[in-house]
Coordinates of C-alpha atoms in Angstrom, one line a residue:
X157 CA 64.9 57.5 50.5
X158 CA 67.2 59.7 52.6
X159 CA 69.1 58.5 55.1
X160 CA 67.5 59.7 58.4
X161 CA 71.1 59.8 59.9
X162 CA 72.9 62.5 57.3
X163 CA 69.7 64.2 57.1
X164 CA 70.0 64.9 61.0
X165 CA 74.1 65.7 60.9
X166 CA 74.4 68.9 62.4
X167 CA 71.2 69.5 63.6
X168 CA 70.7 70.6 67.1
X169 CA 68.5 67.4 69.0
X170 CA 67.1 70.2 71.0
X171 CA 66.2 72.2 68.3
X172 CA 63.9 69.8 66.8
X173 CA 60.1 69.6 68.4
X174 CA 59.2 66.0 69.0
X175 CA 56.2 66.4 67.7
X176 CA 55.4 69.1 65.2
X177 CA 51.3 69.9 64.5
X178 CA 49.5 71.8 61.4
X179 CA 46.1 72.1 59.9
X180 CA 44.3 73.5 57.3
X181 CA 40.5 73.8 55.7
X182 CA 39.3 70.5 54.5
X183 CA 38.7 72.6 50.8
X184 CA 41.8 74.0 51.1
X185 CA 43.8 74.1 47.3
X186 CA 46.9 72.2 47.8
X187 CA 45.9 71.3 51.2
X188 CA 49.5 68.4 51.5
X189 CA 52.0 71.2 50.7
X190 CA 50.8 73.7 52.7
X191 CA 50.4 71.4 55.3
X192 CA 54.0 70.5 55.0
X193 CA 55.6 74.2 54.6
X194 CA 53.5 74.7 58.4
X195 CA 54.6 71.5 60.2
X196 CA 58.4 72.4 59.3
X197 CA 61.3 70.8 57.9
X198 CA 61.7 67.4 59.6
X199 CA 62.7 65.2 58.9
X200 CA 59.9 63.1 60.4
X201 CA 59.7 59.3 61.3
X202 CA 56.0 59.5 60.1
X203 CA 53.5 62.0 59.0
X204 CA 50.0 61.4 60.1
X205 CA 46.8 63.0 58.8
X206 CA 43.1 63.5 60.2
X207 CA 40.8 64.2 57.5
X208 CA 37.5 65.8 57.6
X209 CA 35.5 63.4 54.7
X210 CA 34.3 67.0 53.1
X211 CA 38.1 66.8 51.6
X212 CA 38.7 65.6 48.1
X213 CA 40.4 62.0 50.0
X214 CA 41.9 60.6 47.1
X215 CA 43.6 63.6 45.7
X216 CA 45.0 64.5 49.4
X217 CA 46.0 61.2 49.9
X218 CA 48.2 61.7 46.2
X219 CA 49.1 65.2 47.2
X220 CA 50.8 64.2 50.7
X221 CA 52.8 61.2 49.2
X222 CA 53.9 63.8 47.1
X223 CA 54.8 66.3 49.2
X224 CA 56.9 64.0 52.0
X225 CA 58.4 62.2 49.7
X226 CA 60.9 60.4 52.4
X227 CA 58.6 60.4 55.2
X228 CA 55.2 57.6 55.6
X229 CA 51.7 59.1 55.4
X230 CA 48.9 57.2 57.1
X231 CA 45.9 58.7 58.2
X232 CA 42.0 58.5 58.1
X233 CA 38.7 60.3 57.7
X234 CA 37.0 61.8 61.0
X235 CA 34.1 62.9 62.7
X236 CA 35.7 65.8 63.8
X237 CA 39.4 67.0 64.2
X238 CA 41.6 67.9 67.4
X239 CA 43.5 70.4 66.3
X240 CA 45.9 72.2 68.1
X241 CA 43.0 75.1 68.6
X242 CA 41.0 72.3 70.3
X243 CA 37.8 70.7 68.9
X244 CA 37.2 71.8 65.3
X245 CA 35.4 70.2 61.9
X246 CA 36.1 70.4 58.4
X247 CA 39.5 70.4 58.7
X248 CA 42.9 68.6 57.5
X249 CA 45.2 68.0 61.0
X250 CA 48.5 66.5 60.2
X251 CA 51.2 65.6 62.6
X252 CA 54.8 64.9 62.3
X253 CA 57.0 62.8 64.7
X254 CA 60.3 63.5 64.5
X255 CA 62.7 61.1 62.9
X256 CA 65.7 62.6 65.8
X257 CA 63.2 60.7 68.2
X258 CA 60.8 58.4 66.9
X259 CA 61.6 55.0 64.7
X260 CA 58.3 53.0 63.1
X261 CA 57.6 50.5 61.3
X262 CA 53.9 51.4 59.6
X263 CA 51.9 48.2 58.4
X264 CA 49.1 48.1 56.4
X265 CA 46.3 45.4 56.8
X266 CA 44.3 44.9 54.0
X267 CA 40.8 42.6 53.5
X268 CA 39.7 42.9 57.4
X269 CA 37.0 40.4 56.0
X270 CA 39.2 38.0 55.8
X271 CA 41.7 38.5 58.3
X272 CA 45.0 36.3 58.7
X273 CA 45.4 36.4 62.4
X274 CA 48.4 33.9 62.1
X275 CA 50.3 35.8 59.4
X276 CA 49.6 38.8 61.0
X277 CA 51.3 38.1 64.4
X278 CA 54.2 36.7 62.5
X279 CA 54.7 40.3 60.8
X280 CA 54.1 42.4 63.9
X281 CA 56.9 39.8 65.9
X282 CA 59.4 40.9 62.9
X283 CA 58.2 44.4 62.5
X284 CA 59.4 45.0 66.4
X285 CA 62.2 42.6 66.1
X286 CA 63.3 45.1 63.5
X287 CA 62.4 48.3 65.4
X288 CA 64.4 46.9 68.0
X289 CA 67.6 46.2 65.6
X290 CA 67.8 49.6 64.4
X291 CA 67.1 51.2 67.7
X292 CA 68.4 49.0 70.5
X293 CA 69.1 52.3 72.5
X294 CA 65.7 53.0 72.9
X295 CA 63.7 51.9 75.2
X296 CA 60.4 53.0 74.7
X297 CA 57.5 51.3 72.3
X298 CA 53.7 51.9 71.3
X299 CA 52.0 50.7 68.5
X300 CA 49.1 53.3 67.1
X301 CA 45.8 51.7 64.8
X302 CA 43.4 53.3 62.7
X303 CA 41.0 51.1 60.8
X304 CA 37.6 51.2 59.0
X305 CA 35.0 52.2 61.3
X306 CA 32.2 50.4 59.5
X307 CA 34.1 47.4 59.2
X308 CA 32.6 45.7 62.2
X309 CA 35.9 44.2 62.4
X310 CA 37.8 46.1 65.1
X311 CA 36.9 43.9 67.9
X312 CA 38.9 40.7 65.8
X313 CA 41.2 42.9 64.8
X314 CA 42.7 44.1 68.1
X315 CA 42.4 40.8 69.8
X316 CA 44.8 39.5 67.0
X317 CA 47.4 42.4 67.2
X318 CA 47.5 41.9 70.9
X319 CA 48.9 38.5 70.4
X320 CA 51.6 39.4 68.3
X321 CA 52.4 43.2 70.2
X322 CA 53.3 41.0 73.3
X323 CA 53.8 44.0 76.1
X324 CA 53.7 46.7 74.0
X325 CA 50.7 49.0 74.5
X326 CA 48.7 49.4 71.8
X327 CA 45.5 52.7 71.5
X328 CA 44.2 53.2 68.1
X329 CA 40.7 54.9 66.7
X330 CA 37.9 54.2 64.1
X331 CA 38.0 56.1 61.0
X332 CA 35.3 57.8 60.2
X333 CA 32.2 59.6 58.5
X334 CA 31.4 62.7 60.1
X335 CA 27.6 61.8 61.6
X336 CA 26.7 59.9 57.7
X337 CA 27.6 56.6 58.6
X338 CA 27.9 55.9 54.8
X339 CA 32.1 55.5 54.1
X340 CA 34.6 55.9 56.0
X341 CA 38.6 55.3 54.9
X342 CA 42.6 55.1 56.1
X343 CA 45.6 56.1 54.2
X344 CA 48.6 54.7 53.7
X345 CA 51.5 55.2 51.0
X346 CA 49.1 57.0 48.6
X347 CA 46.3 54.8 48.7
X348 CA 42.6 55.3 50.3
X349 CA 41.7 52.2 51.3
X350 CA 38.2 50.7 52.5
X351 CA 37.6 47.5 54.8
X352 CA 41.1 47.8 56.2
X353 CA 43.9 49.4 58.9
X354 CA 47.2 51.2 59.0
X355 CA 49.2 50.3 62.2
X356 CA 52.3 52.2 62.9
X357 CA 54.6 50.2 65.7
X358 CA 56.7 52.9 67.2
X359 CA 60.0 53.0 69.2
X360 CA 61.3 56.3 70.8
X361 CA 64.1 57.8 73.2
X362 CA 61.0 59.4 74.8
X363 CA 59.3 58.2 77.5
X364 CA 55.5 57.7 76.6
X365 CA 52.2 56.8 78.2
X366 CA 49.3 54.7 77.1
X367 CA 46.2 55.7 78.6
X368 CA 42.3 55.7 78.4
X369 CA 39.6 57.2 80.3
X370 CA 35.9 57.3 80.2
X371 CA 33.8 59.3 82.9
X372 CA 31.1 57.0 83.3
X373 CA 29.7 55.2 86.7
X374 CA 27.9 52.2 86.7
X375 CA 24.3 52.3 88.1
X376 CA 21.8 49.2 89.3
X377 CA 20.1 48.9 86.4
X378 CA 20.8 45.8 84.3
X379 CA 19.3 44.3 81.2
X380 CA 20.2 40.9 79.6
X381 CA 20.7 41.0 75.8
X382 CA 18.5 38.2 74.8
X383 CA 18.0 37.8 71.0
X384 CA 21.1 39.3 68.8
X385 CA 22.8 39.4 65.7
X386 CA 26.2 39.3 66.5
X387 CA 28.1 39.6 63.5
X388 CA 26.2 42.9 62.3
X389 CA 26.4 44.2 66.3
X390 CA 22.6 44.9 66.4
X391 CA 20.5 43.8 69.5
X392 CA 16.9 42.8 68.6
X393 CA 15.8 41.9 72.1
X394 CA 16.6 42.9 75.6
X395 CA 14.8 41.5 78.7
X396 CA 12.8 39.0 76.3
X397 CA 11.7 42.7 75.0
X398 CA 12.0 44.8 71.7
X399 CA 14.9 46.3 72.4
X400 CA 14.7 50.1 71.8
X401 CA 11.0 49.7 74.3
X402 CA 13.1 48.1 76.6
X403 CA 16.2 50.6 76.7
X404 CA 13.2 53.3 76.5
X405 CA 11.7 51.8 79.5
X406 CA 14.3 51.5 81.8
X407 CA 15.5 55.2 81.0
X408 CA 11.7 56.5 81.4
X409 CA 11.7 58.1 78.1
X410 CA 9.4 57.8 75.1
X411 CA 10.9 55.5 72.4
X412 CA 10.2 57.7 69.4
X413 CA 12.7 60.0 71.6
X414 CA 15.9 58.2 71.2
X415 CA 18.6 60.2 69.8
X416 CA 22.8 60.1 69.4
X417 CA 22.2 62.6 72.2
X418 CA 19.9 59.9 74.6
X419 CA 22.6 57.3 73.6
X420 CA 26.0 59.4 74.5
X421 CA 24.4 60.2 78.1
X422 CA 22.9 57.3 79.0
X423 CA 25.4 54.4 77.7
X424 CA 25.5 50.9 78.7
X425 CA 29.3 49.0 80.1
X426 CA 29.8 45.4 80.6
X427 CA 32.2 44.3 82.8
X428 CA 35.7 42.5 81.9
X429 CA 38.9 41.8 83.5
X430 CA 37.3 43.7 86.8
X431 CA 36.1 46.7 84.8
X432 CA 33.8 47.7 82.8
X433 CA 33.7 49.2 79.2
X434 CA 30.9 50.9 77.3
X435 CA 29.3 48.8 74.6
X436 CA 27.6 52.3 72.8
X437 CA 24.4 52.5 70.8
X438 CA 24.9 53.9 67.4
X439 CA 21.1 53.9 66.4
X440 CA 18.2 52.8 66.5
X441 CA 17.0 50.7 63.6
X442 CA 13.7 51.5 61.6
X443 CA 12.5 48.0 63.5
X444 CA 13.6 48.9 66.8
X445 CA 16.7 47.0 67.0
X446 CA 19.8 48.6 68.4
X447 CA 22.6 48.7 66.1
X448 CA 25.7 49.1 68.8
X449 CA 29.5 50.4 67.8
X450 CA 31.0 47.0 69.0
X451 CA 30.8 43.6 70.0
X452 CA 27.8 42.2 71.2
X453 CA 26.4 39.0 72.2
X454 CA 23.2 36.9 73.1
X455 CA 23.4 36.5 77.0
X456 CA 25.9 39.8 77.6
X457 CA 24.6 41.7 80.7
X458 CA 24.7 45.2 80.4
X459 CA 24.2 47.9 82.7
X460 CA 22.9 51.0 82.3
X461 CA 25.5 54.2 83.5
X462 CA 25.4 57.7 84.3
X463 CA 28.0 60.3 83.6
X464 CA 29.9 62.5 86.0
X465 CA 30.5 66.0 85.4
X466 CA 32.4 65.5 81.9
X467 CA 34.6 69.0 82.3
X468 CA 36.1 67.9 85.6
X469 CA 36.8 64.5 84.7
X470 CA 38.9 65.6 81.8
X471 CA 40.6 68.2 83.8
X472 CA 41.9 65.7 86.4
X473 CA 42.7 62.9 83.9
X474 CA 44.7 65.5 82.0
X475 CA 46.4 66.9 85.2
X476 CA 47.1 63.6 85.8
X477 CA 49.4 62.5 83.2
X478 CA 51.4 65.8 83.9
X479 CA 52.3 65.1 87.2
X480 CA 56.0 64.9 87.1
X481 CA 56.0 66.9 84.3
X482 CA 53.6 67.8 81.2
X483 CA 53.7 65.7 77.8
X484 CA 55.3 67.4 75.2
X485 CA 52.2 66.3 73.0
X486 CA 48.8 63.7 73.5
X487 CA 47.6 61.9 70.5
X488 CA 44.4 61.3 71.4
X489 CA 41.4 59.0 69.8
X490 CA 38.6 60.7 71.0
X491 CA 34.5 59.1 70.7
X492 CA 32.0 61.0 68.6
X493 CA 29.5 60.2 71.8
X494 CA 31.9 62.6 73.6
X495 CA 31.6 65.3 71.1
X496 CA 27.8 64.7 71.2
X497 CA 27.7 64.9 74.8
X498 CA 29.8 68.1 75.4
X499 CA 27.8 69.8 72.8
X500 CA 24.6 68.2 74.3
X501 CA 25.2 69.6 77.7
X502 CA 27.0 72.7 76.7
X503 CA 30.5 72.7 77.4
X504 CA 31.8 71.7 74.3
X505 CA 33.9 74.9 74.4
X506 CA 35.3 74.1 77.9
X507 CA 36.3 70.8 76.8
X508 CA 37.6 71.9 73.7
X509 CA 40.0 74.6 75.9
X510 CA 40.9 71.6 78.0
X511 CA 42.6 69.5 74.7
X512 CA 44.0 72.7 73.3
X513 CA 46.1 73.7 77.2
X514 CA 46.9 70.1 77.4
X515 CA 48.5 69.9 73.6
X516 CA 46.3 67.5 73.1
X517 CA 45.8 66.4 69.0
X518 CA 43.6 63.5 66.9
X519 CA 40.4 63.0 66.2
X520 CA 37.0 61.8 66.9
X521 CA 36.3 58.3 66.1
X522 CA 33.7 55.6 65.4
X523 CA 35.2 53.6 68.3
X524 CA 38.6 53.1 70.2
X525 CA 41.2 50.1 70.5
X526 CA 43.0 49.7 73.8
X527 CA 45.3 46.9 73.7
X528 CA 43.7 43.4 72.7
X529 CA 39.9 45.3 73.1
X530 CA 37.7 47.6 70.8
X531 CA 36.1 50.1 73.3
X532 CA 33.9 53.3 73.1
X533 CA 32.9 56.4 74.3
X534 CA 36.1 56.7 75.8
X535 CA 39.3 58.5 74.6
X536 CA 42.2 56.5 73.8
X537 CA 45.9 58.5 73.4
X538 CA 49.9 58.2 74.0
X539 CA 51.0 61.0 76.2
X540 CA 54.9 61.8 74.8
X541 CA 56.8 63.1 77.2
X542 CA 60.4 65.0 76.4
X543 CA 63.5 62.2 76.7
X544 CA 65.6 62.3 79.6
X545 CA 68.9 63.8 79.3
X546 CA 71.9 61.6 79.3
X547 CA 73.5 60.5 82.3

């Protein structure tokens, strides 16, 4: 492998972006090379890819091990792309991190079924010890996860990374499957992998921001979940009730009505730690159980909520983490319910001009990690900001 320190001998710093940002047609011939000539000559800490599942994944996945040979490649399959034009599908989004300001540590977790919590805190402890060892005069740390999104394993998953990530933030998205539901995959090294995760533990010279938002208000209504099956996330009975009647009833609408769209505008949050989170419906079963995106539990209440004006939320969370000065990219994990919603309520194209101004690149997810939780209809990122010039 080359060494990341001759490789950058003689290079301006400055003249390097921080993050560099390409993408291409899902069908596209030779999508990894081309997708390397356009993101520029590096060298790059780490390559990641966003992958619409139209793409031939295992080939690509060959292709880009290929064509960075000194570089990791992690990525995952979407259900829809950010690309630097904004919202987009059927497309290939990579993004490099420059090696002149980014150091990681990529891990990959196999067999989610049958996760090792202790063995994996014990890697992720000497995975940052190491970051920290060949970095000491950087300051800055994330950790970034992508995992299967029809795992039903997230939840377990991010509880145990939390334990060994200690203060370091973590955000992180579910791979997967367009709208199918049927397979969804992550990369790493070559391989596409199924019932597992890719984290990459990062340390930088630039200052970098965690951050979440949702645009959701909690409303009166409450409903207790009363018969479950916890371990497949489906709810069979709310309010001693079917469930999809139930959820029906207390939105006034006609079961045989309940769509993605009902379910992205009309979510339900439970609260923890003082706030509260959306638990989001994925569908409705042929039975009328409600299969849910996360964790669920006999005995949970939930409470129904009502979003606010989804355009001028995002505008003022974006704003936001540019006061004092604008990110010099946002890799952002971004719901499908979102997507849905925006294009539900018609300003998919005004969000979509929102991510694009605000540099803002990822993908939408089956579900979001935040630190030790697995969270959704929310978007999850790491706004980079430019490093600080020496004093």
């Amino acid at each position: 492998m080359t060494d990341l320190g001759e490789a950058l001998r003689g290079v301006p710093v400055d003249s390097l972006p921080l993050v560099a940002t390409a993408h291409v047609g899902a069908e596209t011939p030779d999508a990894a090379a081309v997708l390397r000539r356009r993101l520029g000559a590096g060298p790059f800490a780490l390559v990641i890819l966003f992958v619409a599942p139209e793409a031939d994944i295992p080939r690509l996945a060959a292709e880009a091990a290929q064509a960075f040979p000194d570089t990791p490649v992690i990525g995952c399959t979407t259900a829809g792309e950010i690309s630097p034009a904004g919202y987009t599908e059927g497309e290939i989004v990579a993004v490099g991190l420059s090696a002149a300001h980014f150091a990681v540590s990529p891990m990959l977790i196999r067999d989610l079924g049958s996760l090792d919590a202790e063995a994996l805190i014990g890697r992720l402890i000497r995975a940052r010890a190491g970051l920290a060892r060949q970095r000491p005069d950087w300051g800055h740390e994330f950790a970034f996860l992508m995992v299967d999104g029809l795992s039903i394993r997230e939840d377990e998953l991010a509880s145990a990374l939390a334990s060994g990530l200690g203060p370091v933030p973590l955000f992180g998205g579910s791979a997967a499957d367009g709208t199918r539901f049927r397979e969804t995959f992550v990369l790493h090294g070559g391989e596409v992998l199924r019932d597992a995760a890719v984290l990459a533990l990062l340390r930088s010279d630039c200052r970098v921001k965690v951050f979440n938002l949702d645009h959701f208000t909690p409303t009166e209504r409450r409903m207790v979940v009363t018969e479950a099956d916890p371990k497949n996330r489906i709810v069979r009975r709310i309010n001693a009730e079917p469930a999809a009647l139930e959820y029906a009833r207390l939105l006034g609408k006609d079961p045989g009505q309940l769509t993605s769209f009902t379910f992205a505008a009309h979510p339900v949050v439970v609260r923890i730690g003082g706030k509260h989170h959306v638990r989001a419906i994925r569908q409705v079963a042929e039975n009328g159980d409600l299969i849910f995106f996360s964790a669920i539990d006999e005995g949970l209440v939930l409470t129904l909520a009502e979003p606010q004006d989804m355009v001028a939320h995002l505008r003022g969370e974006l704003a936001s983490l540019s006061r004092g000065g604008a990110p010099a990219a946002i890799l952002a994990c971004d719901c499908i319910l979102r997507r849905m919603e925006a294009l539900d309520n018609q300003s998919l194209g005004a969000v979509s001009g929102l991510l694009r101004d605000h540099r803002v690149v990822g993908f939408s997810t089956y579900g979001e990690q935040l630190n030790g939780m697995h969270v959704n209809q929310t978007m999850t990122g790491v706004a980079i900001y430019p490093p600080e010039a020496p004093r």
